[in-house]
């Protein structure tokens, strides 16, 4: 258990949130970002995304290699075209880092990047949302795609993992009245399919009590 705990600590140091956009219109009932926004009064209305260009300075000032999660307080589909342009122009100047972008609505995006450092992912919570994988690759052209099953609300059965380079799994946390806790077999089904394709799997630490230490996987795809 000590070894696993140290891995979690190291990963926490490697991946940091950097949110040049704050706000989302997805209306997810389990949304943690809106709670954070409302608590700290980041913007007056979370449903109106706001661009904070000055936050990109953190990339410039970070000397050691870092993985930045760029959308923990937004959905990539809610970014205006000019915001994306400014952000990716900045990222191109700092290729030593890696940058993660997530969306639930890839069908709303028309975007292309050739940056090796850009990772574009789609969130899937249930089998009914599996079509998002195809929409991701049809609407966003990128070198690196990943999937996040977070929070996982059902078994997703068979997954098309073509061109996918990383898989993340998580269960819902918090005290929502109708909270759904992911079942062990749902989680292991995803992990098994990814492992068969040699795709690294990252299970967030909240899954430890569900799958057991012997089944925990916390692999990252960043090899620079």
CSV table of C-alpha atoms in Angstrom, one decimal:
chain,number,residue,atom,x,y,z
A,1,UNK,CA,0.0,0.0,0.0
A,2,UNK,CA,2.9,2.4,0.7
A,3,UNK,CA,4.2,2.0,-2.8
A,4,UNK,CA,0.8,2.8,-4.3
A,5,UNK,CA,0.4,5.8,-2.0
A,6,UNK,CA,3.8,7.2,-3.2
A,7,UNK,CA,2.7,6.7,-6.8
A,8,UNK,CA,-0.5,8.8,-6.1
A,9,UNK,CA,1.6,11.5,-4.5
A,10,UNK,CA,4.0,11.7,-7.5
A,11,UNK,CA,1.2,11.8,-10.0
A,12,UNK,CA,-0.5,14.6,-8.1
A,13,UNK,CA,2.7,16.6,-8.4
A,14,UNK,CA,3.0,15.9,-12.1
A,15,UNK,CA,-0.6,16.9,-13.1
A,16,UNK,CA,-1.8,20.4,-12.2
A,17,UNK,CA,-4.9,22.2,-13.1
A,18,UNK,CA,-4.6,25.4,-15.1
A,19,UNK,CA,-7.9,26.9,-16.2
A,20,UNK,CA,-7.7,29.7,-18.8
A,21,UNK,CA,-11.4,29.3,-19.1
A,22,UNK,CA,-13.8,29.2,-16.2
A,23,UNK,CA,-17.5,28.3,-16.7
A,24,UNK,CA,-19.6,25.6,-18.3
A,25,UNK,CA,-23.1,25.1,-19.7
A,26,UNK,CA,-23.3,21.3,-19.4
A,27,UNK,CA,-25.6,21.4,-16.4
A,28,UNK,CA,-24.2,18.1,-14.9
A,29,UNK,CA,-25.9,17.3,-11.6
A,30,UNK,CA,-22.7,16.0,-10.1
A,31,UNK,CA,-20.6,19.0,-11.2
A,32,UNK,CA,-17.8,19.8,-8.7
A,33,UNK,CA,-16.6,22.8,-10.7
A,34,UNK,CA,-19.7,24.9,-10.2
A,35,UNK,CA,-19.5,24.3,-6.4
A,36,UNK,CA,-15.9,25.5,-6.4
A,37,UNK,CA,-16.9,28.6,-8.5
A,38,UNK,CA,-19.8,29.4,-6.2
A,39,UNK,CA,-17.7,28.9,-3.1
A,40,UNK,CA,-14.8,31.1,-4.2
A,41,UNK,CA,-16.8,33.5,-6.3
A,42,UNK,CA,-14.4,33.1,-9.3
A,43,UNK,CA,-17.1,34.4,-11.7
A,44,UNK,CA,-20.6,35.7,-10.9
A,45,UNK,CA,-22.3,33.2,-13.2
A,46,UNK,CA,-20.7,29.8,-13.9
A,47,UNK,CA,-22.9,29.2,-16.9
A,48,UNK,CA,-21.2,32.0,-18.7
A,49,UNK,CA,-17.6,30.9,-19.6
A,50,UNK,CA,-14.9,33.6,-19.1
A,51,UNK,CA,-11.4,33.6,-20.6
A,52,UNK,CA,-8.5,34.4,-18.2
A,53,UNK,CA,-5.6,34.8,-20.6
A,54,UNK,CA,-3.2,35.9,-17.8
A,55,UNK,CA,-3.3,32.4,-16.4
A,56,UNK,CA,-1.2,31.2,-19.3
A,57,UNK,CA,1.8,33.0,-17.6
A,58,UNK,CA,2.0,30.0,-15.3
A,59,UNK,CA,3.1,27.9,-18.2
A,60,UNK,CA,5.9,30.3,-19.0
A,61,UNK,CA,7.1,30.4,-15.4
A,62,UNK,CA,7.1,26.7,-14.9
A,63,UNK,CA,10.7,25.4,-15.5
A,64,UNK,CA,10.3,21.7,-14.8
A,65,UNK,CA,8.3,19.5,-17.1
A,66,UNK,CA,4.6,19.6,-16.1
A,67,UNK,CA,1.3,18.1,-17.3
A,68,UNK,CA,-1.4,20.8,-17.2
A,69,UNK,CA,-5.1,19.9,-17.0
A,70,UNK,CA,-6.6,22.8,-18.9
A,71,UNK,CA,-10.3,22.2,-18.5
A,72,UNK,CA,-11.1,21.2,-14.9
A,73,UNK,CA,-13.3,24.3,-14.7
A,74,UNK,CA,-14.8,24.3,-18.2
A,75,UNK,CA,-15.7,22.1,-21.2
A,76,UNK,CA,-13.6,22.5,-24.3
A,77,UNK,CA,-16.7,22.8,-26.4
A,78,UNK,CA,-17.6,26.0,-24.5
A,79,UNK,CA,-14.4,27.7,-25.6
A,80,UNK,CA,-14.7,30.5,-28.2
A,81,UNK,CA,-12.6,30.0,-31.3
A,82,UNK,CA,-10.4,33.0,-30.5
A,83,UNK,CA,-9.7,31.6,-27.0
A,84,UNK,CA,-8.6,28.3,-28.5
A,85,UNK,CA,-6.3,30.1,-31.0
A,86,UNK,CA,-4.6,32.2,-28.3
A,87,UNK,CA,-4.1,29.2,-26.0
A,88,UNK,CA,-2.7,26.9,-28.6
A,89,UNK,CA,-0.4,29.5,-29.9
A,90,UNK,CA,1.0,29.8,-26.4
A,91,UNK,CA,1.3,26.0,-25.9
A,92,UNK,CA,3.3,25.8,-29.2
A,93,UNK,CA,5.9,27.9,-27.6
A,94,UNK,CA,6.3,25.6,-24.6
A,95,UNK,CA,6.4,22.0,-26.0
A,96,UNK,CA,8.2,20.5,-23.0
A,97,UNK,CA,4.9,20.3,-21.1
A,98,UNK,CA,1.8,18.3,-21.9
A,99,UNK,CA,-1.7,19.7,-21.9
A,100,UNK,CA,-5.0,17.9,-21.3
A,101,UNK,CA,-8.4,19.0,-22.7
A,102,UNK,CA,-11.7,17.4,-22.0
A,103,UNK,CA,-15.2,17.7,-23.5
A,104,UNK,CA,-18.6,16.0,-23.2
A,105,UNK,CA,-19.7,17.5,-26.5
A,106,UNK,CA,-17.2,16.7,-29.2
A,107,UNK,CA,-20.0,17.1,-31.8
A,108,UNK,CA,-20.0,20.9,-31.1
A,109,UNK,CA,-16.3,21.3,-31.9
A,110,UNK,CA,-14.5,21.9,-35.2
A,111,UNK,CA,-10.8,22.0,-34.3
A,112,UNK,CA,-7.4,20.7,-35.4
A,113,UNK,CA,-4.0,20.7,-33.8
A,114,UNK,CA,-0.7,19.1,-34.7
A,115,UNK,CA,0.9,19.6,-31.3
A,116,UNK,CA,2.6,16.5,-29.9
A,117,UNK,CA,1.9,18.0,-26.4
A,118,UNK,CA,-1.8,18.3,-26.8
A,119,UNK,CA,-4.1,15.6,-25.5
A,120,UNK,CA,-7.8,15.8,-26.4
A,121,UNK,CA,-10.2,13.6,-24.4
A,122,UNK,CA,-13.9,12.9,-24.1
A,123,UNK,CA,-15.9,12.1,-21.0
A,124,UNK,CA,-18.2,9.1,-21.0
A,125,UNK,CA,-20.4,8.1,-18.0
A,126,UNK,CA,-22.6,5.4,-19.4
A,127,UNK,CA,-23.0,3.1,-22.4
A,128,UNK,CA,-25.5,5.5,-24.1
A,129,UNK,CA,-22.6,8.0,-24.5
A,130,UNK,CA,-20.2,5.7,-26.3
A,131,UNK,CA,-20.9,7.5,-29.6
A,132,UNK,CA,-18.9,10.4,-28.3
A,133,UNK,CA,-15.7,8.4,-29.1
A,134,UNK,CA,-16.4,8.5,-32.8
A,135,UNK,CA,-17.6,12.1,-32.6
A,136,UNK,CA,-14.3,13.1,-30.9
A,137,UNK,CA,-12.1,11.8,-33.7
A,138,UNK,CA,-14.5,13.1,-36.4
A,139,UNK,CA,-14.7,16.6,-35.1
A,140,UNK,CA,-11.3,17.2,-33.5
A,141,UNK,CA,-8.1,16.3,-35.3
A,142,UNK,CA,-5.3,15.7,-32.9
A,143,UNK,CA,-2.3,13.4,-32.4
A,144,UNK,CA,-3.3,12.2,-28.9
A,145,UNK,CA,-6.8,11.1,-27.8
A,146,UNK,CA,-7.9,9.8,-24.4
A,147,UNK,CA,-11.0,8.7,-22.7
A,148,UNK,CA,-12.3,9.5,-19.2
A,149,UNK,CA,-15.0,7.4,-17.6
A,150,UNK,CA,-15.7,9.8,-14.8
A,151,UNK,CA,-17.9,9.4,-13.0
A,152,UNK,CA,-18.8,5.9,-14.2
A,153,UNK,CA,-22.6,5.3,-14.0
A,154,UNK,CA,-22.9,1.9,-15.8
A,155,UNK,CA,-21.2,-0.9,-17.5
A,156,UNK,CA,-20.1,0.3,-21.0
A,157,UNK,CA,-19.6,-3.2,-22.4
A,158,UNK,CA,-17.4,-3.2,-25.6
A,159,UNK,CA,-15.3,-0.1,-26.3
A,160,UNK,CA,-13.8,1.1,-29.6
A,161,UNK,CA,-10.3,2.0,-28.5
A,162,UNK,CA,-8.9,2.8,-32.0
A,163,UNK,CA,-6.4,5.6,-31.7
A,164,UNK,CA,-6.9,6.0,-28.0
A,165,UNK,CA,-3.7,6.4,-26.0
A,166,UNK,CA,-4.9,6.7,-22.4
A,167,UNK,CA,-7.9,5.7,-20.3
A,168,UNK,CA,-9.0,7.3,-16.9
A,169,UNK,CA,-11.6,5.8,-14.6
A,170,UNK,CA,-13.3,7.3,-11.6
A,171,UNK,CA,-16.4,6.9,-9.4
A,172,UNK,CA,-18.7,9.7,-8.3
A,173,UNK,CA,-17.9,11.3,-4.9
A,174,UNK,CA,-19.7,13.8,-2.7
A,175,UNK,CA,-23.1,13.6,-1.1
A,176,UNK,CA,-25.5,14.0,-4.1
A,177,UNK,CA,-28.8,12.4,-3.2
A,178,UNK,CA,-28.9,10.0,-6.2
A,179,UNK,CA,-25.1,9.3,-6.2
A,180,UNK,CA,-24.1,6.2,-8.2
A,181,UNK,CA,-21.0,4.3,-7.1
A,182,UNK,CA,-19.2,2.4,-9.8
A,183,UNK,CA,-19.2,-1.3,-9.5
A,184,UNK,CA,-16.1,-3.4,-9.6
A,185,UNK,CA,-16.9,-5.3,-12.7
A,186,UNK,CA,-17.7,-2.1,-14.7
A,187,UNK,CA,-14.3,-0.8,-13.8
A,188,UNK,CA,-12.3,-4.0,-14.5
A,189,UNK,CA,-14.1,-4.5,-17.8
A,190,UNK,CA,-12.8,-1.1,-19.1
A,191,UNK,CA,-9.3,-1.8,-17.7
A,192,UNK,CA,-9.2,-5.3,-19.3
A,193,UNK,CA,-10.0,-4.0,-22.7
A,194,UNK,CA,-7.4,-1.2,-22.5
A,195,UNK,CA,-4.7,-3.5,-21.2
A,196,UNK,CA,-5.4,-5.9,-24.2
A,197,UNK,CA,-4.6,-2.9,-26.4
A,198,UNK,CA,-1.5,-1.9,-24.3
A,199,UNK,CA,-3.2,1.4,-23.4
A,200,UNK,CA,-2.2,2.8,-20.0
A,201,UNK,CA,-5.0,3.0,-17.5
A,202,UNK,CA,-5.3,5.4,-14.6
A,203,UNK,CA,-7.7,4.7,-11.8
A,204,UNK,CA,-8.3,7.6,-9.5
A,205,UNK,CA,-7.5,6.8,-5.8
A,206,UNK,CA,-11.3,6.7,-4.9
A,207,UNK,CA,-11.5,3.3,-6.7
A,208,UNK,CA,-9.0,1.7,-4.3
A,209,UNK,CA,-11.7,0.5,-1.9
A,210,UNK,CA,-13.8,-0.8,-4.8
A,211,UNK,CA,-11.3,-2.8,-6.9
A,212,UNK,CA,-8.7,-3.5,-4.3
A,213,UNK,CA,-5.0,-2.7,-4.3
A,214,UNK,CA,-4.2,-5.8,-6.4
A,215,UNK,CA,-6.3,-4.4,-9.3
A,216,UNK,CA,-5.4,-0.7,-9.1
A,217,UNK,CA,-3.7,0.8,-12.1
A,218,UNK,CA,-2.2,4.2,-12.2
A,219,UNK,CA,-0.3,4.5,-15.4
A,220,UNK,CA,0.4,7.7,-17.4
A,221,UNK,CA,1.1,8.0,-21.1
A,222,UNK,CA,3.6,10.9,-21.0
A,223,UNK,CA,7.0,9.7,-21.9
A,224,UNK,CA,9.0,12.9,-22.5
